CSV table of C-alpha atoms in Angstrom, one decimal:
chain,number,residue,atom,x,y,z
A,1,UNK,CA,-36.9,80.0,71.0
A,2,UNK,CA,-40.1,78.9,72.3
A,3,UNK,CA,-41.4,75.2,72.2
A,4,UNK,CA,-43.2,75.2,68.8
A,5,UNK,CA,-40.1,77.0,66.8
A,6,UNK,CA,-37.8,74.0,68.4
A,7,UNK,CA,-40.9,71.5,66.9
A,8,UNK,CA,-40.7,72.8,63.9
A,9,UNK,CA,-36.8,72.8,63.2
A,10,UNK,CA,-36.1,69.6,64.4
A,11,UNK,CA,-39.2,68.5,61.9
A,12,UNK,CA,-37.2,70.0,59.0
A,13,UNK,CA,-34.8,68.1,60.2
A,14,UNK,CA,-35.9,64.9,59.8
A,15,UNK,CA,-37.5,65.6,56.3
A,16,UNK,CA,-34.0,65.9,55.3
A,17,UNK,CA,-32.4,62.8,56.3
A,18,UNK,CA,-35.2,60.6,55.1
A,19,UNK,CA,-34.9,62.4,52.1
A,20,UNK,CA,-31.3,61.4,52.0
A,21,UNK,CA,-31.5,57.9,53.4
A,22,UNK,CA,-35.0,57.1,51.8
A,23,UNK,CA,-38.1,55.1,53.6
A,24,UNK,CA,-36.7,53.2,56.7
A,25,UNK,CA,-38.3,49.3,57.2
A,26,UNK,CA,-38.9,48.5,53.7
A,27,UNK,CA,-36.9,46.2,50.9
A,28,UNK,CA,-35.4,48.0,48.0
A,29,UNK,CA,-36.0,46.7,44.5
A,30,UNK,CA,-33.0,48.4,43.2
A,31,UNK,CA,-31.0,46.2,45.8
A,32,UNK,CA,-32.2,42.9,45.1
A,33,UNK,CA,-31.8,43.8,40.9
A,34,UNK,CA,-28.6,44.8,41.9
A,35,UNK,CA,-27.5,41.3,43.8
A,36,UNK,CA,-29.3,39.9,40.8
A,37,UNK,CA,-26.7,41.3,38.0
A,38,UNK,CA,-23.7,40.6,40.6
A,39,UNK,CA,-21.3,38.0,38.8
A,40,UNK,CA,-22.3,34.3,40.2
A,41,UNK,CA,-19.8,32.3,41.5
A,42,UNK,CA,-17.0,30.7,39.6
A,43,UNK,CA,-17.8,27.3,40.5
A,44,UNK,CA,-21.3,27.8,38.5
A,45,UNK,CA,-19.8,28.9,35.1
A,46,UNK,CA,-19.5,25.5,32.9
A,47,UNK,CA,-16.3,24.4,32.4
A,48,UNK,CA,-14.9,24.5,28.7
A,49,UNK,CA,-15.8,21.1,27.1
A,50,UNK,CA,-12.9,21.1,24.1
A,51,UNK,CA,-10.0,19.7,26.3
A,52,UNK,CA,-11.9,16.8,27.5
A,53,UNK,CA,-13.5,16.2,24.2
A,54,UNK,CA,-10.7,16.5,21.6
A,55,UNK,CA,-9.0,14.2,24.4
A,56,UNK,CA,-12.0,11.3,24.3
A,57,UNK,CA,-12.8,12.1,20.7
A,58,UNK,CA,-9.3,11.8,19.5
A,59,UNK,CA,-8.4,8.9,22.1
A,60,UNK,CA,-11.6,6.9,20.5
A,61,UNK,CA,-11.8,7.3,16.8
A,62,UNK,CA,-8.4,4.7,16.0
A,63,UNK,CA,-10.9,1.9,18.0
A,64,UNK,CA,-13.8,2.9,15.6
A,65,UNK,CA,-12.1,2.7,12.6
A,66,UNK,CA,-9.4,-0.2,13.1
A,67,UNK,CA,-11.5,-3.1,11.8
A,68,UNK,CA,-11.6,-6.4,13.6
A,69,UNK,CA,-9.7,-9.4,12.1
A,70,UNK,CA,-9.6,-13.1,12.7
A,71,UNK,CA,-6.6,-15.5,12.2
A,72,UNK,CA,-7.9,-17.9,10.3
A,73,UNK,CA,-3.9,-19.5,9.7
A,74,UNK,CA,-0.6,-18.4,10.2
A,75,UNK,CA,3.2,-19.0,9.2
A,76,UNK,CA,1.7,-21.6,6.6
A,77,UNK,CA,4.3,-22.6,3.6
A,78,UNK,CA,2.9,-22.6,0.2
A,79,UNK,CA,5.3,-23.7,-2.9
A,80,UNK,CA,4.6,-22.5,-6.6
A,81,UNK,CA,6.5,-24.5,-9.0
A,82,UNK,CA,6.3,-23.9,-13.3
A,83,UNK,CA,5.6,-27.5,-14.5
A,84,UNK,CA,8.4,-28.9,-15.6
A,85,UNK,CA,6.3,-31.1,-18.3
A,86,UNK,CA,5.6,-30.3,-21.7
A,87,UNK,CA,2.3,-30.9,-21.5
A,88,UNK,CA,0.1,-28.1,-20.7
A,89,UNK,CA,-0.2,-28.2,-17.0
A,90,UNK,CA,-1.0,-25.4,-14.1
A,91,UNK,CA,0.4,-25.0,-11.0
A,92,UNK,CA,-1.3,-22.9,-8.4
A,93,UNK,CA,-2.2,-21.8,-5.0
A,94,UNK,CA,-5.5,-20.9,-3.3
A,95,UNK,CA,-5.5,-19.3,-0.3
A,96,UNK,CA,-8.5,-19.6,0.8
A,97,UNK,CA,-8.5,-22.9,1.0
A,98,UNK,CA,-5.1,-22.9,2.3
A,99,UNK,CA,-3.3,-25.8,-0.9
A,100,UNK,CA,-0.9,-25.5,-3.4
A,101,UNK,CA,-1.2,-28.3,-6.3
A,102,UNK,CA,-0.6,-28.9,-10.0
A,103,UNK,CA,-3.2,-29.2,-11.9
A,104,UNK,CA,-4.7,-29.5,-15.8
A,105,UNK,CA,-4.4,-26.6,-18.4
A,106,UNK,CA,-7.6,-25.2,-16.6
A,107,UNK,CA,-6.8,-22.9,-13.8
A,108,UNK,CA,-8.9,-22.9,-10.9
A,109,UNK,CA,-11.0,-19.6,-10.7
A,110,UNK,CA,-10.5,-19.7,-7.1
A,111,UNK,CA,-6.9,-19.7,-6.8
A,112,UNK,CA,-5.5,-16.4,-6.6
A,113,UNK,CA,-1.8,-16.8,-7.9
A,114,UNK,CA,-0.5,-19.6,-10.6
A,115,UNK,CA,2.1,-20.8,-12.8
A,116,UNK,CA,0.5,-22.1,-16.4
A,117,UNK,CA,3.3,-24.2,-18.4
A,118,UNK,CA,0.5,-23.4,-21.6
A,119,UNK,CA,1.6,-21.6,-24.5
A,120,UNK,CA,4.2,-19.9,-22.3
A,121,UNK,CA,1.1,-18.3,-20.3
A,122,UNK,CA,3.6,-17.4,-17.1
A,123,UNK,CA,2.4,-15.6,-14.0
A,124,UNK,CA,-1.5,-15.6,-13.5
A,125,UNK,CA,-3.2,-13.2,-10.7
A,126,UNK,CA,-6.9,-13.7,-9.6
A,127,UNK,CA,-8.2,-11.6,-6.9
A,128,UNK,CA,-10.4,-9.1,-5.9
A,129,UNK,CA,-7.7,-7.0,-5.4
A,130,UNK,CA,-3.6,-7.7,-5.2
A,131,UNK,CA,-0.6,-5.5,-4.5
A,132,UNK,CA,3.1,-6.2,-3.9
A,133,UNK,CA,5.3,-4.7,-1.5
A,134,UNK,CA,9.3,-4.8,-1.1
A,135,UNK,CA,8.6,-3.6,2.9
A,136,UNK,CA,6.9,-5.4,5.6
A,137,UNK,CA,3.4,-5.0,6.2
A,138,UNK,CA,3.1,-6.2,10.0
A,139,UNK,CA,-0.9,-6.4,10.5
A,140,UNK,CA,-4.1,-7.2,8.3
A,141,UNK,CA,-5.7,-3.4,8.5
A,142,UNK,CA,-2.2,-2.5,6.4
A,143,UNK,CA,-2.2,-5.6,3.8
A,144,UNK,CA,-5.9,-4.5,3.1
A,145,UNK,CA,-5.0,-1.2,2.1
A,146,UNK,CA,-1.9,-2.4,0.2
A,147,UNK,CA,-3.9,-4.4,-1.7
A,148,UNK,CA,-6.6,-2.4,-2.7
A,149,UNK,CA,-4.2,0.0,-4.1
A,150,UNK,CA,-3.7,-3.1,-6.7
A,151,UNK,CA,-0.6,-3.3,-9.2
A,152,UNK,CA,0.0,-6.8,-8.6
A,153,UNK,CA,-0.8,-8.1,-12.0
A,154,UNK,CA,-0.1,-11.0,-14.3
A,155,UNK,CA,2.7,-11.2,-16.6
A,156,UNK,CA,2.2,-13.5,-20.2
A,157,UNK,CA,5.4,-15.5,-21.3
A,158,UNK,CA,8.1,-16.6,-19.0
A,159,UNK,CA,10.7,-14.5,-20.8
A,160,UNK,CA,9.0,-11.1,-19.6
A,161,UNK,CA,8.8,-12.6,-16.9
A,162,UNK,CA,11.9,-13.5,-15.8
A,163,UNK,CA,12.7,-9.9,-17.1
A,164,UNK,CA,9.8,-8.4,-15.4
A,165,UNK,CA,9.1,-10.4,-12.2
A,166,UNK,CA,7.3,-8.8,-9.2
A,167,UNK,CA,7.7,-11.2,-7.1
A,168,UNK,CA,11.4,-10.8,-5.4
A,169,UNK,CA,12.9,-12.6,-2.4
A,170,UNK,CA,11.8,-10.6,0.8
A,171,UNK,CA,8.7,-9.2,-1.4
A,172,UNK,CA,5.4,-9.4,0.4
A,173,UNK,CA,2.1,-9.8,-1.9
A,174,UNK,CA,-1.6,-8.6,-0.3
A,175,UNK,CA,-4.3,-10.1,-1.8
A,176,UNK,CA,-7.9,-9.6,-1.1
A,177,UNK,CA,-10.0,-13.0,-2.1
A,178,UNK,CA,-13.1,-13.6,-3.3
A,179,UNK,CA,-14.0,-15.2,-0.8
A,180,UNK,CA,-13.4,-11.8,1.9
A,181,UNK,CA,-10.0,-13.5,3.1
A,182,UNK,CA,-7.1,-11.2,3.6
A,183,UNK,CA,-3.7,-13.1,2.7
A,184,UNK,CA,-0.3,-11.9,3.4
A,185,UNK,CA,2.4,-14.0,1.8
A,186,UNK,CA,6.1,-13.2,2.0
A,187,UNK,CA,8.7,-14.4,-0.4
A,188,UNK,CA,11.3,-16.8,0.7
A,189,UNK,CA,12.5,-18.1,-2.3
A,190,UNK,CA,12.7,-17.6,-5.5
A,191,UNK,CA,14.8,-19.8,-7.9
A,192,UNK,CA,15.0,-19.4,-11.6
A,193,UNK,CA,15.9,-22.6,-13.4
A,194,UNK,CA,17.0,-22.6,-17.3
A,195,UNK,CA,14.9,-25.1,-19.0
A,196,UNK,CA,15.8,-27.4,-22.3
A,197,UNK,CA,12.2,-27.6,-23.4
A,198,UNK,CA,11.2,-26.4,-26.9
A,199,UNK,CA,7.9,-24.9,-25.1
A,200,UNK,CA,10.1,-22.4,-22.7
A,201,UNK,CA,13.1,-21.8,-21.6
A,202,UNK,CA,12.5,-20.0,-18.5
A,203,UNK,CA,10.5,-21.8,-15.1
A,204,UNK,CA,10.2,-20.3,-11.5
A,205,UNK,CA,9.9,-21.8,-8.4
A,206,UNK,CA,8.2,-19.6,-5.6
A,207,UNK,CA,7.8,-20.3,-1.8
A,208,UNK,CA,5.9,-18.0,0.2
A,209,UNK,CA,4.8,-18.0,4.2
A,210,UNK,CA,1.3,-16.8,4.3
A,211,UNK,CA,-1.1,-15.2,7.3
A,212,UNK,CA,-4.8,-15.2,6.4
A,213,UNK,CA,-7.5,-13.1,8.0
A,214,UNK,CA,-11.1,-13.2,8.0
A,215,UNK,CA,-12.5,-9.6,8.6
């Protein structure tokens, strides 16, 4: 073969394996698109929020909704007696100001529980709201609620009363005051006494230990 046939074959030959291998020395878009659609590394895919979250949503939301109460007393005694006269007298207790006393035939619209010896009256309630419970109620947030749920309620003529009577030993009232104060007051005592008095024949004698709150 002489020196132009060799020329020529090994000229095909090259055609062929750039056709194969494509243009030497230059970049290829279709690599860098392809290293563009490769997966990117795990350490830049975000993390999945919901454990974390439900964790500080659900660890947070008992401190935003328990409310904030101050003691304003504690472990205080307070006695409610049925006057013994036969004059129209009232005994009662108000909580907010923290007394018991026995007063006229006018009960004190601030006083949230009292005893009226008046026409055989009985059991008088005066709150903004007032429930009874026969099972402890150990913080504020709880005698709140018990209270709003109401059902405490007065009770005319000490006859029904005696029949009738929320208030048992062990009992714990709830009562929310006018004044924003939240009293809890347990039953110690209660004493039934039979009376010889043409007016009634029925009088009570309560004793209670009461917590108050200020929200």
């Amino acid at each position: 073969m002489n020196k132009i046939g060799i020329l020529g074959v090994a000229a095909t030959l090259l055609g062929a394996i750039a056709t194969l291998v494509g243009p030497l020395g230059t970049d290829s878009k279709d690599d860098d698109s392809g290293k563009g659609q490769a997966a990117p590394p795990s350490a830049t895919v975000p993390a999945s929020p919901s454990a974390n979250t439900s964790v500080s949503s659900s660890a947070s939301a008992p401190q935003e909704q328990q409310a904030t109460f101050r003691e304003v007393y504690a472990g205080r005694t307070f006695k409610l007696r049925t006057p013994r006269a036969n004059e129209c007298l009232t005994s009662f207790v108000d909580f907010d100001k923290g007394r018991a006393a026995t007063g006229d035939d006018i009960t004190p619209d601030e006083a949230e529980i009292a005893l009226q010896a008046c026409m055989q009256f009985g059991l008088w309630i005066n709150a903004t709201s007032a429930g009874v419970s026969s099972a402890p109620i150990p913080s504020a947030q709880q005698c709140l609620e018990y209270a709003r749920q109401g059902g405490f309620v007065g009770i005319d003529g000490y006859d029904q009363l005696k029949e009738e009577d929320p208030i048992k030993r062990g009992t714990t009232l709830c009562f929310e005051t006018d004044e924003g104060l939240i009293v809890r007051a347990v039953t110690e005592e209660v004493r039934w006494t039979r009376l010889d008095e043409p007016s009634k024949e029925w009088a009570v004698d309560y004793t209670f230990k009461a917590t108050a709150w200020q929200p």
